Short mmCIF file of C-alpha atoms in Angstrom, two decimals:
data_model
loop_
_atom_site.label_atom_id
_atom_site.label_comp_id
_atom_site.label_asym_id
_atom_site.label_seq_id
_atom_site.Cartn_x
_atom_site.Cartn_y
_atom_site.Cartn_z
CA UNK A 1 126.56 122.98 132.86
CA UNK A 2 123.07 123.29 131.46
CA UNK A 3 122.14 126.55 129.69
CA UNK A 4 119.14 127.34 127.60
CA UNK A 5 115.93 129.24 127.08
CA UNK A 6 112.23 128.60 126.77
CA UNK A 7 111.22 130.99 123.96
CA UNK A 8 107.88 132.06 122.52
CA UNK A 9 107.34 134.45 119.59
CA UNK A 10 104.09 136.39 119.39
CA UNK A 11 103.30 138.28 116.15
CA UNK A 12 100.25 140.58 116.51
CA UNK A 13 98.85 139.94 113.04
CA UNK A 14 96.37 137.66 111.30
CA UNK A 15 99.34 136.31 109.37
CA UNK A 16 101.10 135.17 112.54
CA UNK A 17 101.83 131.68 111.21
CA UNK A 18 103.80 133.01 108.23
CA UNK A 19 105.75 135.43 110.46
CA UNK A 20 106.70 132.67 112.89
CA UNK A 21 107.63 130.08 110.26
CA UNK A 22 109.65 132.49 108.12
CA UNK A 23 111.48 133.82 111.20
CA UNK A 24 112.56 130.32 112.24
CA UNK A 25 114.83 130.22 109.19
CA UNK A 26 117.06 132.69 111.06
CA UNK A 27 118.03 129.85 113.42
CA UNK A 28 119.48 127.72 110.63
CA UNK A 29 123.10 128.95 110.94
CA UNK A 30 123.06 128.09 114.65
CA UNK A 31 121.28 124.73 114.61
CA UNK A 32 124.39 122.56 114.62
CA UNK A 33 125.44 124.08 117.96
CA UNK A 34 122.01 124.09 119.61
CA UNK A 35 119.44 121.56 120.74
CA UNK A 36 115.99 122.81 119.72
CA UNK A 37 112.71 121.25 120.85
CA UNK A 38 109.31 122.78 120.04
CA UNK A 39 105.85 122.11 121.42
CA UNK A 40 102.55 124.01 121.33
CA UNK A 41 103.57 126.52 124.03
CA UNK A 42 107.26 127.30 123.56
CA UNK A 43 110.56 126.29 122.02
CA UNK A 44 113.41 125.03 124.17
CA UNK A 45 116.79 126.19 122.88
CA UNK A 46 119.79 124.61 124.65
CA UNK A 47 123.40 125.63 124.04
CA UNK A 48 126.30 127.83 125.12
CA UNK A 49 125.46 131.51 125.78
CA UNK A 50 127.72 132.75 122.98
CA UNK A 51 125.50 130.83 120.53
CA UNK A 52 122.19 131.09 122.36
CA UNK A 53 121.98 134.89 122.47
CA UNK A 54 122.94 135.52 118.82
CA UNK A 55 120.39 132.88 117.79
CA UNK A 56 117.64 134.65 119.80
CA UNK A 57 118.79 137.97 118.36
CA UNK A 58 118.51 136.66 114.81
CA UNK A 59 115.09 135.11 115.47
CA UNK A 60 113.85 138.41 116.90
CA UNK A 61 115.39 140.48 114.10
CA UNK A 62 113.83 138.31 111.40
CA UNK A 63 110.39 138.61 113.00
CA UNK A 64 110.75 142.36 113.60
CA UNK A 65 111.87 142.99 110.02
CA UNK A 66 108.39 141.99 108.81
CA UNK A 67 107.13 145.33 110.14
CA UNK A 68 104.50 143.60 112.25
CA UNK A 69 104.18 144.15 115.99
CA UNK A 70 106.00 141.17 117.47
CA UNK A 71 107.00 140.19 120.98
CA UNK A 72 109.64 137.64 121.96
CA UNK A 73 109.28 136.18 125.43
CA UNK A 74 112.02 134.05 126.96
CA UNK A 75 113.06 132.53 130.25
CA UNK A 76 116.80 131.84 130.24
CA UNK A 77 118.66 129.73 132.74
CA UNK A 78 122.19 128.48 133.36
CA UNK A 79 123.44 126.10 136.00
CA UNK A 80 120.01 124.90 137.05
CA UNK A 81 120.58 122.21 139.72
CA UNK A 82 117.57 120.29 138.47
CA UNK A 83 118.97 119.79 134.99
CA UNK A 84 121.76 117.37 133.97
CA UNK A 85 124.98 118.70 132.49
CA UNK A 86 124.83 118.90 128.71
CA UNK A 87 128.04 118.71 126.63
CA UNK A 88 126.53 121.07 124.03
CA UNK A 89 126.57 123.83 126.64
CA UNK A 90 130.32 123.87 127.20
CA UNK A 91 131.46 127.48 127.16
CA UNK A 92 134.27 129.86 127.98
CA UNK A 93 131.89 132.84 128.01
CA UNK A 94 131.18 132.79 131.75
CA UNK A 95 133.12 135.10 134.04
CA UNK A 96 136.18 133.85 135.85
CA UNK A 97 135.18 133.55 139.52
CA UNK A 98 138.53 135.06 140.55
CA UNK A 99 137.85 138.27 138.60
CA UNK A 100 136.66 141.21 140.70
CA UNK A 101 133.29 142.77 139.88
CA UNK A 102 134.87 145.90 138.38
CA UNK A 103 136.92 143.88 135.89
CA UNK A 104 133.84 141.87 134.88
CA UNK A 105 131.97 145.11 134.23
CA UNK A 106 134.84 146.38 132.08
CA UNK A 107 134.99 143.10 130.12
CA UNK A 108 131.24 143.27 129.51
CA UNK A 109 131.44 146.84 128.21
CA UNK A 110 134.34 145.89 125.91
CA UNK A 111 132.27 143.05 124.43
CA UNK A 112 129.33 145.36 123.70
CA UNK A 113 131.57 147.96 122.04
CA UNK A 114 132.79 145.25 119.63
CA UNK A 115 129.26 144.16 118.68
CA UNK A 116 128.08 145.00 115.13
CA UNK A 117 124.74 146.68 114.51
CA UNK A 118 121.90 144.62 113.02
CA UNK A 119 119.79 147.46 111.65
CA UNK A 120 116.72 146.60 113.73
CA UNK A 121 115.61 148.36 116.90
CA UNK A 122 114.93 146.25 119.98
CA UNK A 123 112.94 147.46 123.01
CA UNK A 124 113.54 145.02 125.86
CA UNK A 125 112.90 144.63 129.53
CA UNK A 126 114.47 141.96 131.69
CA UNK A 127 115.15 140.82 135.23
CA UNK A 128 118.27 139.00 136.37
CA UNK A 129 117.94 136.47 139.19
CA UNK A 130 121.04 135.15 140.95
CA UNK A 131 120.10 132.03 142.89
CA UNK A 132 121.68 130.31 145.88
CA UNK A 133 123.77 131.49 148.79
CA UNK A 134 126.18 134.40 148.82
CA UNK A 135 125.84 138.12 148.31
CA UNK A 136 123.52 138.00 145.33
CA UNK A 137 122.53 141.67 145.72
CA UNK A 138 126.15 142.75 145.15
CA UNK A 139 126.08 140.87 141.83
CA UNK A 140 122.72 142.36 140.85
CA UNK A 141 123.77 145.90 141.75
CA UNK A 142 127.03 145.35 139.85
CA UNK A 143 124.97 144.31 136.83
CA UNK A 144 122.80 147.41 137.12
CA UNK A 145 125.89 149.61 137.23
CA UNK A 146 127.12 147.87 134.08
CA UNK A 147 123.75 148.35 132.36
CA UNK A 148 123.79 152.08 133.04
CA UNK A 149 127.09 152.31 131.13
CA UNK A 150 126.14 149.89 128.36
CA UNK A 151 124.75 152.39 125.84
CA UNK A 152 121.53 150.39 125.70
CA UNK A 153 120.13 151.38 129.10
CA UNK A 154 116.79 153.16 128.85
CA UNK A 155 115.49 153.21 132.43
CA UNK A 156 114.79 151.23 135.54
CA UNK A 157 111.24 149.97 136.03
CA UNK A 158 109.53 148.14 138.85
CA UNK A 159 111.05 144.64 139.00
CA UNK A 160 113.04 145.02 135.77
CA UNK A 161 115.36 147.13 133.62
CA UNK A 162 114.49 148.49 130.21
CA UNK A 163 116.97 148.45 127.31
CA UNK A 164 116.57 150.17 123.94
CA UNK A 165 118.76 150.32 120.86
CA UNK A 166 119.93 148.30 117.91
CA UNK A 167 119.29 144.57 118.36
CA UNK A 168 122.99 143.77 118.11
CA UNK A 169 124.12 145.73 121.19
CA UNK A 170 120.87 145.03 123.07
CA UNK A 171 121.24 141.24 122.82
CA UNK A 172 124.99 141.57 123.53
CA UNK A 173 124.09 143.49 126.71
CA UNK A 174 121.70 140.72 127.72
CA UNK A 175 124.38 138.09 127.07
CA UNK A 176 126.91 139.92 129.19
CA UNK A 177 124.43 140.37 132.04
CA UNK A 178 123.75 136.62 131.90
CA UNK A 179 127.42 135.58 131.76
CA UNK A 180 129.34 138.12 133.83
CA UNK A 181 127.19 138.39 136.97
CA UNK A 182 126.42 135.67 139.45
CA UNK A 183 128.64 132.68 140.18
CA UNK A 184 129.87 130.96 137.00
CA UNK A 185 128.88 127.56 138.34
CA UNK A 186 125.73 128.82 140.08
CA UNK A 187 122.12 129.10 139.00
CA UNK A 188 121.31 132.33 137.17
CA UNK A 189 118.06 133.10 135.34
CA UNK A 190 116.75 135.91 133.16
CA UNK A 191 113.13 136.84 132.48
CA UNK A 192 113.05 138.64 129.11
CA UNK A 193 110.53 140.46 126.90
CA UNK A 194 111.57 142.10 123.61
CA UNK A 195 109.13 144.10 121.49
CA UNK A 196 109.25 145.54 117.96
CA UNK A 197 106.97 147.82 115.98
CA UNK A 198 104.59 148.45 118.87
CA UNK A 199 101.69 150.79 118.01
CA UNK A 200 101.94 152.16 121.55
CA UNK A 201 105.14 154.03 120.54
CA UNK A 202 103.53 155.92 117.68
#
């Protein structure tokens, strides 16, 4: 399987370079289990979801802790048919295809309940896209039902769902949405925006 994210971090400050460079240190504990490639537009982070999402969480949390208005934008994908399998992406985090939707929802909620707080608020909106044949709307609606019970659900918006809460449970919710819904060997993508310290909330 191939799993990864194209990630961009946008600090809204004249000192954006320092915010970005200092925040990248938060990826250091994860680097031996990820493949990271950066260019002038975004950073590709490839690895298993159980490493990928905590790494993004820590990158976001480090940037947000500066107190500056920062936005993390990411496109996440797993099982893309156009990408070769990558051994670094081997995972047991994806749902068992034999498990019914209700059990996958319960497993996802259990995982969130066990997630520690990080002490940093995350305001996120995301869309889940289940690709390929099959009843993809049943998977998406099952995911929405899970989100409403997650403790991080804020509200539904046009084309996306908004989450709010501590960064630990918020990124855990995103990980579970990515891993528990849609076929485990199919193509699933997430379009994600996470914001911190926005002046619009004052």
